[in-house]
CSV table of C-alpha atoms and ligand atoms in Angstrom, one decimal:
chain,number,residue,atom,x,y,z
A,1,MET,CA,-16.5,5.0,-23.7
A,2,PRO,CA,-14.0,2.4,-22.3
A,3,GLY,CA,-10.7,3.8,-21.3
A,4,GLU,CA,-12.0,7.4,-21.2
A,5,PRO,CA,-13.3,7.7,-17.6
A,6,SER,CA,-13.3,11.6,-17.8
A,7,ARG,CA,-15.3,11.9,-20.9
A,8,LEU,CA,-18.9,12.2,-20.2
A,9,SER,CA,-22.1,11.3,-22.1
A,10,LYS,CA,-25.8,12.1,-21.6
A,11,SER,CA,-26.5,8.9,-19.7
A,12,ARG,CA,-23.4,9.2,-17.5
A,13,TYR,CA,-24.4,12.8,-16.7
A,14,LEU,CA,-27.9,11.8,-15.7
A,15,ALA,CA,-26.5,8.9,-13.6
A,16,GLY,CA,-24.2,11.4,-11.9
A,17,LEU,CA,-27.0,13.8,-11.3
A,18,GLN,CA,-28.7,11.1,-9.2
A,19,CYS,CA,-25.5,10.1,-7.4
A,20,HIS,CA,-21.7,10.6,-8.0
A,21,LYS,CA,-21.0,7.3,-6.4
A,22,GLN,CA,-23.3,5.5,-8.8
A,23,LEU,CA,-21.6,7.3,-11.7
A,24,TRP,CA,-18.2,6.3,-10.4
A,25,TRP,CA,-19.1,2.6,-10.3
A,26,ARG,CA,-20.8,2.8,-13.7
A,27,VAL,CA,-17.6,4.3,-15.3
A,28,HIS,CA,-14.9,2.3,-13.3
A,29,GLU,CA,-16.8,-1.0,-13.2
A,30,PRO,CA,-18.8,-1.1,-16.4
A,31,GLU,CA,-18.8,-4.9,-16.2
A,32,ALA,CA,-20.4,-4.9,-12.8
A,33,PRO,CA,-23.1,-7.6,-12.5
A,34,GLU,CA,-25.5,-5.0,-11.1
A,35,LEU,CA,-25.4,-3.3,-14.5
A,36,SER,CA,-26.9,-6.3,-16.5
A,37,PRO,CA,-30.4,-5.4,-17.3
A,38,THR,CA,-33.2,-7.6,-16.0
A,39,PRO,CA,-35.6,-9.1,-18.5
A,40,GLY,CA,-38.1,-6.4,-17.6
A,41,GLN,CA,-35.6,-3.7,-18.3
A,42,GLN,CA,-34.5,-5.3,-21.6
A,43,ASN,CA,-38.1,-5.3,-22.6
A,44,LEU,CA,-38.6,-1.7,-21.7
A,45,PHE,CA,-35.4,-0.8,-23.7
A,46,ALA,CA,-36.7,-2.8,-26.8
A,47,GLN,CA,-40.1,-1.0,-26.5
A,48,GLY,CA,-38.4,2.4,-26.1
A,49,ARG,CA,-36.4,1.6,-29.3
A,50,ASP,CA,-39.7,0.9,-31.2
A,51,VAL,CA,-41.2,4.1,-29.9
A,52,GLY,CA,-38.1,6.0,-31.0
A,53,GLU,CA,-38.4,4.7,-34.5
A,54,ARG,CA,-42.1,5.4,-34.6
A,55,ALA,CA,-41.6,8.9,-33.5
A,56,ARG,CA,-39.5,9.6,-36.6
A,57,ARG,CA,-42.6,9.1,-38.8
A,58,HIS,CA,-44.2,12.0,-37.0
A,59,VAL,CA,-41.3,14.3,-38.0
A,60,PRO,CA,-40.8,13.0,-41.5
A,61,GLY,CA,-38.2,13.5,-44.1
A,62,GLY,CA,-35.1,13.3,-41.8
A,63,GLU,CA,-31.8,11.6,-42.2
A,64,LEU,CA,-30.9,8.8,-39.8
A,65,ILE,CA,-27.4,8.5,-38.4
A,66,ASP,CA,-27.3,4.8,-38.6
A,67,LEU,CA,-23.9,3.7,-37.0
A,68,PRO,CA,-23.2,1.2,-34.2
A,69,PHE,CA,-23.9,2.6,-30.7
A,70,PHE,CA,-20.1,2.7,-29.7
A,71,GLN,CA,-18.8,4.5,-32.7
A,72,TYR,CA,-19.2,7.9,-31.0
A,73,ASP,CA,-16.7,9.9,-33.0
A,74,ASP,CA,-17.9,8.4,-36.3
A,75,LYS,CA,-21.6,9.4,-35.4
A,76,VAL,CA,-20.4,13.0,-34.5
A,77,ALA,CA,-18.6,13.2,-37.9
A,78,ALA,CA,-21.6,11.8,-39.8
A,79,THR,CA,-24.0,14.3,-38.0
A,80,ARG,CA,-21.7,17.1,-39.0
A,81,GLU,CA,-21.8,16.0,-42.7
A,82,ALA,CA,-25.6,15.5,-42.5
A,83,LEU,CA,-26.0,19.1,-41.2
A,84,LYS,CA,-24.4,20.5,-44.3
A,85,ARG,CA,-27.0,18.9,-46.4
A,86,GLU,CA,-29.7,20.7,-44.3
A,87,PRO,CA,-32.4,18.0,-44.1
A,88,PRO,CA,-35.7,18.9,-42.3
A,89,ALA,CA,-34.5,16.6,-39.5
A,90,ILE,CA,-31.7,14.4,-38.3
A,91,TYR,CA,-32.6,11.2,-36.3
A,92,GLU,CA,-30.0,10.0,-33.8
A,93,ALA,CA,-27.9,13.1,-34.3
A,94,TRP,CA,-24.6,12.9,-32.2
A,95,PHE,CA,-22.5,15.8,-30.9
A,96,LEU,CA,-19.4,16.4,-28.7
A,97,ALA,CA,-18.7,19.6,-26.8
A,98,ASP,CA,-17.5,20.3,-23.2
A,99,ASP,CA,-15.9,16.8,-23.3
A,100,THR,CA,-19.5,15.4,-23.4
A,101,TYR,CA,-21.2,13.2,-26.0
A,102,VAL,CA,-25.0,13.5,-26.5
A,103,GLY,CA,-27.3,11.8,-28.9
A,104,VAL,CA,-30.4,13.7,-29.9
A,105,ASP,CA,-33.4,11.5,-30.8
A,106,ILE,CA,-34.7,14.0,-33.3
A,107,LEU,CA,-33.1,17.3,-34.4
A,108,GLU,CA,-35.6,19.3,-36.4
A,109,ARG,CA,-34.7,22.2,-38.6
A,110,THR,CA,-36.5,25.4,-37.8
A,111,PRO,CA,-36.4,28.6,-39.9
A,112,ARG,CA,-33.5,30.1,-37.8
A,113,GLY,CA,-32.1,27.1,-36.1
A,114,HIS,CA,-33.0,23.7,-34.6
A,115,THR,CA,-35.4,22.1,-32.2
A,116,VAL,CA,-34.0,19.3,-30.0
A,117,ILE,CA,-36.7,16.6,-29.5
A,118,GLU,CA,-36.2,14.2,-26.7
A,119,VAL,CA,-38.5,11.1,-27.4
A,120,LYS,CA,-39.9,9.3,-24.3
A,121,ALA,CA,-41.8,6.1,-24.2
A,122,SER,CA,-43.8,7.3,-21.1
A,123,ASN,CA,-47.4,8.5,-21.2
A,124,SER,CA,-46.5,11.9,-19.7
A,125,ARG,CA,-43.7,14.3,-19.2
A,126,LYS,CA,-41.8,13.8,-16.1
A,127,PRO,CA,-39.4,16.1,-14.1
A,128,GLU,CA,-36.4,13.9,-14.9
A,129,HIS,CA,-36.9,14.6,-18.7
A,130,LEU,CA,-35.7,18.2,-18.2
A,131,PRO,CA,-32.1,17.6,-17.2
A,132,ASP,CA,-31.9,15.2,-20.1
A,133,ALA,CA,-33.0,17.9,-22.6
A,134,ALA,CA,-30.9,20.5,-20.8
A,135,VAL,CA,-27.6,18.6,-21.2
A,136,GLN,CA,-28.4,18.1,-24.9
A,137,VAL,CA,-28.9,21.8,-25.5
A,138,HIS,CA,-25.8,22.7,-23.6
A,139,VAL,CA,-23.6,20.4,-25.7
A,140,LEU,CA,-25.3,21.4,-29.0
A,141,ARG,CA,-24.8,25.1,-28.3
A,142,GLY,CA,-21.3,24.3,-27.2
A,143,ALA,CA,-20.8,22.6,-30.7
A,144,GLY,CA,-22.0,25.8,-32.3
A,145,LEU,CA,-25.5,25.0,-33.2
A,146,GLN,CA,-28.4,27.4,-32.9
A,147,VAL,CA,-30.9,25.7,-30.6
A,148,GLU,CA,-34.1,27.6,-30.5
A,149,ARG,CA,-36.5,25.2,-28.9
A,150,ALA,CA,-36.5,22.0,-26.8
A,151,GLU,CA,-39.4,19.5,-26.8
A,152,VAL,CA,-40.3,16.3,-25.0
A,153,MET,CA,-42.2,14.1,-27.3
A,154,HIS,CA,-44.1,11.4,-25.2
A,155,LEU,CA,-46.8,8.8,-25.8
A,156,ASN,CA,-50.4,10.1,-25.7
A,157,PRO,CA,-52.6,8.2,-23.2
A,158,GLU,CA,-55.6,9.4,-25.2
A,159,CYS,CA,-54.5,7.6,-28.4
A,160,ARG,CA,-56.6,4.6,-29.3
A,161,HIS,CA,-55.7,2.0,-31.8
A,162,PRO,CA,-56.2,1.9,-34.8
A,163,ASP,CA,-55.9,5.7,-35.2
A,164,LEU,CA,-52.3,6.2,-34.2
A,165,SER,CA,-52.0,9.7,-35.8
A,166,ASN,CA,-52.2,11.1,-32.3
A,167,LEU,CA,-49.8,8.5,-30.8
A,168,PHE,CA,-47.4,11.4,-29.6
A,169,VAL,CA,-47.7,14.6,-27.7
A,170,ARG,CA,-45.0,17.2,-28.3
A,171,GLU,CA,-44.5,19.5,-25.3
A,172,ASP,CA,-42.5,22.7,-25.6
A,173,VAL,CA,-40.1,22.7,-22.7
A,174,THR,CA,-37.8,25.5,-23.9
A,175,ALA,CA,-38.3,27.9,-21.0
A,176,LEU,CA,-38.0,25.1,-18.4
A,177,VAL,CA,-34.8,23.8,-20.1
A,178,GLU,CA,-33.3,27.4,-20.3
A,179,GLY,CA,-33.7,27.5,-16.5
A,180,ALA,CA,-32.2,24.0,-16.1
A,181,LEU,CA,-29.2,24.9,-18.2
A,182,ILE,CA,-27.7,27.1,-15.6
A,183,GLY,CA,-26.3,24.3,-13.4
A,184,VAL,CA,-25.1,22.1,-16.2
A,185,PRO,CA,-21.5,23.3,-16.9
A,186,ASP,CA,-20.6,23.2,-13.2
A,187,GLU,CA,-22.1,19.8,-12.7
A,188,LEU,CA,-20.3,18.4,-15.7
A,189,ALA,CA,-17.0,19.8,-14.3
A,190,ALA,CA,-17.8,18.3,-10.9
A,191,GLN,CA,-18.5,14.9,-12.3
A,192,ARG,CA,-15.3,14.9,-14.3
A,193,ARG,CA,-13.2,15.9,-11.3
A,194,MET,CA,-14.9,13.2,-9.1
A,195,LEU,CA,-14.2,10.5,-11.7
A,196,GLU,CA,-10.6,11.3,-11.7
A,197,GLY,CA,-10.4,10.6,-7.9
A,198,PRO,CA,-11.2,7.6,-5.7
A,199,LEU,CA,-14.7,6.3,-5.1
A,200,PRO,CA,-16.6,9.2,-3.5
A,201,ASP,CA,-18.3,8.9,-0.2
A,202,VAL,CA,-22.0,9.5,-0.7
A,203,PRO,CA,-24.4,8.7,2.2
A,204,ILE,CA,-27.5,6.7,1.3
A,205,GLY,CA,-30.9,8.5,1.1
A,206,GLU,CA,-34.0,9.3,-1.0
A,207,HIS,CA,-31.8,9.8,-4.1
A,208,CYS,CA,-31.1,6.1,-4.1
A,209,THR,CA,-34.5,5.4,-5.5
A,210,ARG,CA,-35.4,8.7,-7.2
A,211,PRO,CA,-35.9,9.3,-10.0
A,212,TYR,CA,-34.7,5.6,-10.6
A,213,ASP,CA,-33.8,2.6,-8.4
A,214,CYS,CA,-30.0,2.6,-8.2
A,215,PRO,CA,-28.5,-0.6,-9.4
A,216,PHE,CA,-26.1,-0.6,-6.5
A,217,LEU,CA,-28.6,-0.5,-3.6
A,218,GLU,CA,-27.4,-3.7,-2.2
A,219,ARG,CA,-23.8,-2.5,-2.1
A,220,CYS,CA,-24.7,0.6,-0.2
A,221,TRP,CA,-27.7,-0.2,2.0
A,222,PRO,CA,-27.1,-2.2,5.1
A,223,LYS,CA,-28.7,-5.6,5.2
A,224,LEU,CA,-31.7,-5.3,7.5
A,225,PRO,CA,-32.4,-7.8,10.3
A,226,ASP,CA,-35.4,-10.0,9.9
A,227,HIS,CA,-38.7,-8.3,10.8
A,228,HIS,CA,-37.1,-4.8,10.6
A,229,VAL,CA,-39.6,-2.1,11.4
A,230,SER,CA,-39.6,-1.1,7.7
A,231,LYS,CA,-41.3,-4.4,7.1
A,232,LEU,CA,-44.6,-3.3,8.9
A,233,TYR,CA,-47.2,-3.7,6.1
A,234,ARG,CA,-47.1,-0.6,3.8
A,235,ILE,CA,-45.4,1.5,6.4
A,236,GLU,CA,-44.3,4.9,5.1
A,237,ARG,CA,-40.5,5.3,5.1
A,238,LYS,CA,-40.7,8.4,7.4
A,239,ARG,CA,-42.7,6.4,10.0
A,240,ALA,CA,-40.2,3.6,9.8
A,241,LEU,CA,-37.3,6.1,10.3
A,242,GLU,CA,-39.1,7.6,13.3
A,243,LEU,CA,-39.5,4.2,15.0
A,244,GLU,CA,-35.8,3.5,14.4
A,245,ALA,CA,-34.9,6.9,15.8
A,246,ASP,CA,-37.0,6.0,18.9
A,247,GLY,CA,-34.7,2.8,19.4
A,248,TYR,CA,-37.0,0.3,17.8
A,249,GLU,CA,-35.1,-1.6,15.2
A,250,THR,CA,-37.2,-4.7,14.8
A,251,LEU,CA,-40.8,-5.7,15.4
A,252,TYR,CA,-39.5,-7.6,18.5
A,253,ASP,CA,-38.5,-4.4,20.1
A,254,LEU,CA,-41.9,-2.6,19.7
A,255,PRO,CA,-43.6,-2.1,23.2
A,256,SER,CA,-47.0,-3.3,23.8
A,257,ASP,CA,-48.5,0.1,24.4
A,258,LEU,CA,-47.5,1.5,21.0
A,259,GLU,CA,-50.4,2.7,19.0
A,260,LEU,CA,-50.7,0.5,15.8
A,261,SER,CA,-53.2,-0.1,13.0
A,262,VAL,CA,-55.1,-3.3,13.4
A,263,ILE,CA,-53.1,-5.0,10.7
A,264,HIS,CA,-49.7,-3.8,12.2
A,265,ALA,CA,-50.9,-5.0,15.6
A,266,ARG,CA,-51.6,-8.4,14.2
A,267,GLN,CA,-48.3,-8.5,12.4
A,268,VAL,CA,-46.4,-7.6,15.5
A,269,ARG,CA,-48.3,-10.1,17.7
A,270,ALA,CA,-47.5,-12.9,15.1
A,271,VAL,CA,-43.9,-12.0,14.9
A,272,GLN,CA,-43.4,-11.5,18.7
A,273,THR,CA,-45.1,-14.8,19.6
A,274,GLY,CA,-43.6,-16.7,16.5
A,275,ARG,CA,-47.1,-18.0,15.8
A,276,MET,CA,-49.6,-17.4,13.1
A,277,VAL,CA,-52.6,-15.2,14.2
A,278,VAL,CA,-56.0,-16.2,13.0
A,279,GLU,CA,-58.8,-13.9,14.0
A,280,PRO,CA,-62.1,-15.4,15.1
A,281,THR,CA,-63.8,-13.2,12.6
A,282,LEU,CA,-62.3,-15.3,9.7
A,283,ALA,CA,-65.3,-17.7,10.0
A,284,LYS,CA,-67.6,-14.9,8.9
A,285,ALA,CA,-65.6,-14.0,5.8
A,286,LEU,CA,-65.7,-17.4,4.2
A,287,PRO,CA,-69.3,-18.0,3.4
A,288,GLN,CA,-69.0,-15.6,0.4
A,289,PHE,CA,-66.9,-18.4,-1.3
A,290,ALA,CA,-70.0,-20.3,-2.2
A,291,SER,CA,-69.6,-23.4,-4.4
A,292,PRO,CA,-69.4,-24.1,-7.2
A,293,LEU,CA,-66.4,-21.9,-7.4
A,294,ALA,CA,-64.2,-20.9,-10.3
A,295,PHE,CA,-60.7,-19.7,-9.4
A,296,LEU,CA,-59.5,-17.2,-12.0
A,297,ASP,CA,-56.2,-15.5,-13.0
A,298,PHE,CA,-55.2,-13.4,-15.9
A,299,GLU,CA,-51.8,-12.6,-17.4
A,300,THR,CA,-51.4,-9.5,-19.4
A,301,VAL,CA,-49.0,-7.9,-21.9
A,302,SER,CA,-48.3,-4.1,-21.9
A,303,LEU,CA,-47.3,-2.6,-25.3
A,304,ALA,CA,-46.0,0.9,-25.7
A,305,ILE,CA,-47.4,1.1,-29.2
A,306,PRO,CA,-50.9,-0.4,-29.2
A,307,ARG,CA,-51.6,-3.1,-31.6
A,308,TRP,CA,-55.3,-4.0,-31.1
A,309,PRO,CA,-58.5,-2.1,-31.5
A,310,GLY,CA,-59.4,0.4,-28.7
A,311,CYS,CA,-56.1,-0.1,-26.9
A,312,ARG,CA,-54.1,2.8,-25.6
A,313,PRO,CA,-50.3,3.0,-25.0
A,314,TRP,CA,-49.0,0.7,-22.3
A,315,GLN,CA,-52.5,-0.7,-21.7
A,316,GLN,CA,-52.3,-4.0,-19.8
A,317,VAL,CA,-54.2,-6.4,-22.2
A,318,PRO,CA,-55.3,-9.8,-20.9
A,319,VAL,CA,-53.8,-12.5,-23.2
A,320,GLN,CA,-53.9,-15.6,-21.0
A,321,PHE,CA,-55.9,-17.0,-18.2
A,322,SER,CA,-56.1,-20.0,-15.9
A,323,ALA,CA,-59.3,-21.2,-14.2
A,324,HIS,CA,-59.9,-24.1,-11.8
A,325,ARG,CA,-63.6,-24.8,-11.7
A,326,GLU,CA,-65.5,-26.9,-9.2
A,327,GLU,CA,-67.9,-29.2,-11.0
A,328,ARG,CA,-71.5,-29.2,-9.9
A,329,GLY,CA,-72.7,-32.5,-8.4
A,330,ARG,CA,-69.3,-34.1,-8.5
A,331,GLY,CA,-68.2,-33.5,-4.9
A,332,GLY,CA,-66.5,-30.3,-5.8
A,333,SER,CA,-63.9,-31.9,-8.1
A,334,LEU,CA,-61.9,-29.4,-10.0
A,335,VAL,CA,-61.5,-29.2,-13.7
A,336,HIS,CA,-58.7,-27.0,-15.1
A,337,HIS,CA,-59.3,-24.5,-18.1
A,338,GLU,CA,-56.7,-22.4,-19.7
A,339,TRP,CA,-56.1,-20.3,-22.7
A,340,ILE,CA,-53.0,-18.5,-24.0
A,341,ALA,CA,-52.4,-16.2,-27.0
A,342,GLU,CA,-50.0,-17.6,-29.5
A,343,GLY,CA,-49.5,-15.0,-32.3
A,344,PRO,CA,-49.7,-11.3,-32.9
A,345,ALA,CA,-53.5,-11.3,-33.7
A,346,ASP,CA,-56.0,-9.7,-31.3
A,347,PRO,CA,-56.3,-12.3,-28.6
A,348,ARG,CA,-59.3,-11.0,-26.8
A,349,PRO,CA,-62.2,-12.4,-28.8
A,350,ALA,CA,-61.0,-16.1,-28.4
A,351,LEU,CA,-59.9,-15.5,-24.9
A,352,ALA,CA,-63.3,-14.0,-23.9
A,353,GLU,CA,-65.1,-17.0,-25.5
A,354,ALA,CA,-63.0,-19.6,-23.6
A,355,LEU,CA,-63.3,-17.6,-20.4
A,356,VAL,CA,-67.1,-17.5,-20.6
A,357,GLU,CA,-67.0,-21.2,-21.1
A,358,ALA,CA,-64.6,-21.8,-18.2
A,359,CYS,CA,-66.6,-19.8,-15.7
A,360,ALA,CA,-70.0,-21.0,-16.8
A,361,GLU,CA,-72.1,-22.4,-13.8
A,362,ALA,CA,-69.6,-21.0,-11.3
A,363,ARG,CA,-71.6,-19.3,-8.5
A,364,LYS,CA,-68.6,-17.2,-7.5
A,365,VAL,CA,-65.4,-16.5,-9.3
A,366,VAL,CA,-62.4,-16.3,-6.9
A,367,ALA,CA,-59.5,-14.0,-7.6
A,368,TYR,CA,-56.5,-12.8,-5.7
A,369,HIS,CA,-56.3,-9.0,-5.7
A,370,ALA,CA,-59.5,-9.0,-7.7
A,371,SER,CA,-59.3,-5.4,-8.8
A,372,PHE,CA,-56.8,-6.5,-11.5
A,373,GLU,CA,-59.2,-9.3,-12.8
A,374,ARG,CA,-62.1,-6.7,-12.7
A,375,GLU,CA,-60.1,-4.4,-14.9
A,376,CYS,CA,-59.3,-7.1,-17.3
A,377,LEU,CA,-63.0,-8.2,-17.5
A,378,LYS,CA,-64.0,-4.6,-18.1
A,379,GLN,CA,-61.5,-4.2,-20.9
A,380,LEU,CA,-62.7,-7.6,-22.5
A,381,ARG,CA,-66.3,-6.4,-22.2
A,382,GLU,CA,-65.4,-3.4,-24.3
A,383,ALA,CA,-63.3,-5.2,-26.8
A,384,VAL,CA,-65.7,-8.2,-27.3
A,385,PRO,CA,-69.2,-6.7,-27.1
A,386,ARG,CA,-70.8,-10.0,-28.1
A,387,PHE,CA,-69.8,-11.5,-24.8
A,388,ALA,CA,-70.4,-8.3,-22.8
A,389,LYS,CA,-73.3,-9.7,-20.7
A,390,GLU,CA,-71.5,-12.9,-19.8
A,391,LEU,CA,-68.4,-11.1,-18.9
A,392,GLU,CA,-70.4,-8.7,-16.8
A,393,ARG,CA,-71.8,-11.6,-14.9
A,394,ILE,CA,-68.3,-13.0,-14.2
A,395,GLU,CA,-67.3,-9.6,-13.0
A,396,LYS,CA,-70.3,-9.4,-10.6
A,397,ARG,CA,-69.5,-12.9,-9.2
A,398,LEU,CA,-65.9,-11.9,-8.3
A,399,VAL,CA,-64.8,-12.5,-4.7
A,400,ASP,CA,-61.4,-11.6,-3.5
A,401,LEU,CA,-59.2,-13.9,-1.4
A,402,LEU,CA,-56.5,-11.3,-0.7
A,403,PRO,CA,-58.4,-9.0,1.7
A,404,VAL,CA,-59.8,-12.0,3.6
A,405,ILE,CA,-56.2,-13.0,4.4
A,406,ARG,CA,-55.1,-9.4,5.1
A,407,ARG,CA,-58.0,-8.7,7.5
A,408,HIS,CA,-57.9,-12.0,9.4
A,409,VAL,CA,-54.6,-13.9,9.2
A,410,TYR,CA,-51.0,-13.0,9.7
A,411,HIS,CA,-48.2,-15.6,9.5
A,412,PRO,CA,-44.6,-14.4,10.6
A,413,ASP,CA,-43.3,-15.7,7.2
A,414,PHE,CA,-45.6,-13.2,5.3
A,415,GLY,CA,-42.6,-10.7,5.7
A,416,GLY,CA,-44.9,-7.7,5.8
A,417,GLY,CA,-46.8,-8.4,2.5
A,418,PHE,CA,-49.9,-10.2,1.4
A,419,SER,CA,-49.0,-11.0,-2.2
A,420,ILE,CA,-49.7,-14.6,-3.1
A,421,LYS,CA,-45.9,-15.1,-3.5
A,422,LYS,CA,-45.7,-14.4,0.3
A,423,THR,CA,-48.8,-16.0,1.6
A,424,LEU,CA,-48.7,-19.2,-0.3
A,425,PRO,CA,-45.5,-20.7,1.0
A,426,ALA,CA,-46.3,-19.6,4.5
A,427,LEU,CA,-49.8,-21.0,4.6
A,428,VAL,CA,-49.3,-24.0,2.3
A,429,PRO,CA,-45.8,-25.3,3.0
A,430,GLY,CA,-44.3,-27.2,0.1
A,431,LEU,CA,-46.3,-25.3,-2.5
A,432,SER,CA,-44.6,-22.2,-4.0
A,433,TYR,CA,-43.3,-20.8,-7.4
A,434,ALA,CA,-39.7,-22.0,-6.8
A,435,ASP,CA,-39.9,-25.1,-9.1
A,436,LEU,CA,-41.2,-23.1,-12.1
A,437,TRP,CA,-39.3,-21.6,-15.0
A,438,VAL,CA,-41.4,-18.5,-15.0
A,439,GLN,CA,-41.7,-17.4,-11.3
A,440,ASP,CA,-43.2,-13.9,-11.3
A,441,GLY,CA,-45.5,-11.6,-13.3
A,442,GLU,CA,-42.8,-9.4,-14.7
A,443,VAL,CA,-41.1,-12.4,-16.4
A,444,ALA,CA,-44.5,-13.7,-17.5
A,445,THR,CA,-45.3,-10.5,-19.3
A,446,VAL,CA,-42.0,-10.4,-21.2
A,447,GLU,CA,-42.2,-14.2,-22.1
A,448,LEU,CA,-45.8,-13.7,-23.2
A,449,GLN,CA,-44.7,-10.9,-25.5
A,450,ARG,CA,-42.1,-13.0,-26.9
A,451,LEU,CA,-44.4,-15.9,-27.5
A,452,MET,CA,-46.9,-13.7,-29.3
A,453,LEU,CA,-44.7,-11.2,-31.2
A,454,GLU,CA,-41.6,-13.2,-31.9
A,455,GLY,CA,-43.0,-16.7,-32.5
A,456,ASP,CA,-42.0,-16.9,-36.2
A,457,ARG,CA,-38.3,-16.1,-35.2
A,458,THR,CA,-38.1,-18.6,-32.5
A,459,PRO,CA,-37.2,-22.3,-32.9
A,460,PRO,CA,-40.2,-24.5,-32.4
A,461,ALA,CA,-38.7,-26.3,-29.4
A,462,GLU,CA,-38.0,-23.1,-27.6
A,463,ARG,CA,-41.4,-21.6,-28.4
A,464,ALA,CA,-43.1,-24.8,-27.0
A,465,ALA,CA,-41.0,-24.7,-23.8
A,466,ARG,CA,-41.9,-21.0,-23.4
A,467,ARG,CA,-45.6,-21.7,-23.9
A,468,GLU,CA,-45.5,-24.6,-21.5
A,469,ALA,CA,-43.7,-22.5,-18.8
A,470,LEU,CA,-46.3,-19.7,-19.1
A,471,LEU,CA,-49.2,-22.2,-18.8
A,472,ARG,CA,-47.7,-23.8,-15.7
A,473,TYR,CA,-47.1,-20.4,-14.1
A,474,CYS,CA,-50.7,-19.2,-14.6
A,475,GLU,CA,-52.0,-22.6,-13.5
A,476,ARG,CA,-50.0,-22.3,-10.3
A,477,ASP,CA,-51.7,-19.0,-9.5
A,478,THR,CA,-55.2,-20.6,-9.5
A,479,TRP,CA,-54.1,-23.8,-7.9
A,480,ALA,CA,-52.5,-21.6,-5.1
A,481,MET,CA,-55.9,-19.9,-4.6
A,482,VAL,CA,-57.6,-23.4,-4.3
A,483,LYS,CA,-55.1,-24.5,-1.7
A,484,LEU,CA,-55.2,-21.1,0.2
A,485,LEU,CA,-59.0,-21.3,0.5
A,486,GLU,CA,-58.7,-24.9,1.7
A,487,LYS,CA,-56.2,-23.8,4.3
A,488,LEU,CA,-58.5,-20.9,5.5
A,489,ARG,CA,-61.4,-23.3,5.8
A,490,SER,CA,-59.2,-25.7,7.8
A,491,LEU,CA,-58.2,-22.8,10.1
A,492,VAL,CA,-61.8,-22.0,10.8
A,493,ALA,CA,-62.6,-25.7,11.4
A,494,ASP,CA,-59.6,-25.8,14.0
A,495,GLN,CA,-61.1,-22.7,15.8
A,496,LEU,CA,-64.5,-24.4,15.9
A,497,GLU,CA,-63.0,-27.5,17.5
A,498,LEU,CA,-61.3,-25.4,20.1
A,499,PHE,CA,-64.6,-24.1,21.4
B,1,SF4,S1,-27.2,3.1,-3.5
B,1,SF4,FE1,-27.5,5.3,-3.2
B,1,SF4,S2,-25.5,6.0,-2.4
B,1,SF4,FE2,-25.1,4.0,-3.3
B,1,SF4,S3,-24.5,4.4,-5.3
B,1,SF4,FE3,-26.6,4.1,-5.4
B,1,SF4,S4,-27.5,6.2,-5.3
B,1,SF4,FE4,-25.5,6.2,-4.6
């Protein structure tokens, strides 16, 4: 709605419900860089569109208002015409009333009126879905439509491919929406007034991240000093605020007699002395990493609409792995194994076979945050029963590097976290992810999905570059574990020398 700052829409209304200042920026600075979606968000939007289209099949026989997104008035007019034909449903129906546009995912005819169906790509109904449905009902009634019922139609976590007949759950939210309707007209009026004035003054608070992370966090939230108290490992926001209120802004300010958890005490000690803390107990934690070792990491994709047997909506499905394996009797020399899915077919049987081969003969299988690898292995066992025994053996041999670091080591550069992205550059200077094209798991997931599902629409050179980037990213994860374990062993050796 460029040039029409006072005209509202469903998405504007919802942004304004979270924060008027956010809405003001969205309307007056629509080109703000913060509003460009990240690759992860783009992926969510695309999957949401797929879910929306699939939902129509579950309310069949409808008419689609198929016009470009920005042609609001044309869509409203086309909806008006469609209503005259009285189809059983209208998909992407658009309405304007109370100076507010709303699009309805599915408008279903009932014997005496209509049902508004809001389709959500989530696995459950959430509180934030109610104001979404409420503003639609408000506008539709304002436009003269008899709305009898409101529903949220979300994905069903019980659904299992290939039976997608129960992919959706339709929840009747009519009573809740009737309650939520009460405040809608006043809020719309308040938003309209606010948009006609200057940028409103709204203090920061819980609303900045609820129900969604505000894109303008960096504009409003002050930049925190290094080692701010909120950087204490997994500290609750409330506790960090208490510490600040007591006059402690950073970890340097904390007094020695303050009661802290073991990990926090170690973190504070490392920061206040400016030196890495290595507990003497580290030596006892390392013998579990008994050679020959395999270092293992999976990458996954997560699809709203399941594609492979046994999968449920949004299940994280392993589609790539990297493994560095120490060779028996060859002085611990490492051989690298890797596998990546390349097309839309079920990747799990071939992946499982390659994985079993890669981990054969390893006495222990090292992972970083092993619960993730354990879950992937469990899924693979169910999906590929012919390798169930071998996969179970891998699962039983898993050893986790992350808790070893968390319980025994803190480097001031960890910055309050123990993810491999934090611990690797601190413990192994010169090795990080900064030189890679794919640098984090979120981007890896999106690129993997593209490699698998858009391969036939991608130029071969681009596809090859994407594949290579993904392979190097996953390889870096397992190489990082190799170097981290080496570092931990050298720290123990240094301690022994001291005594
Ligand atoms: S960061 Fe918070 S106060 Fe600032 S615009 Fe966003 S929600 Fe509003």
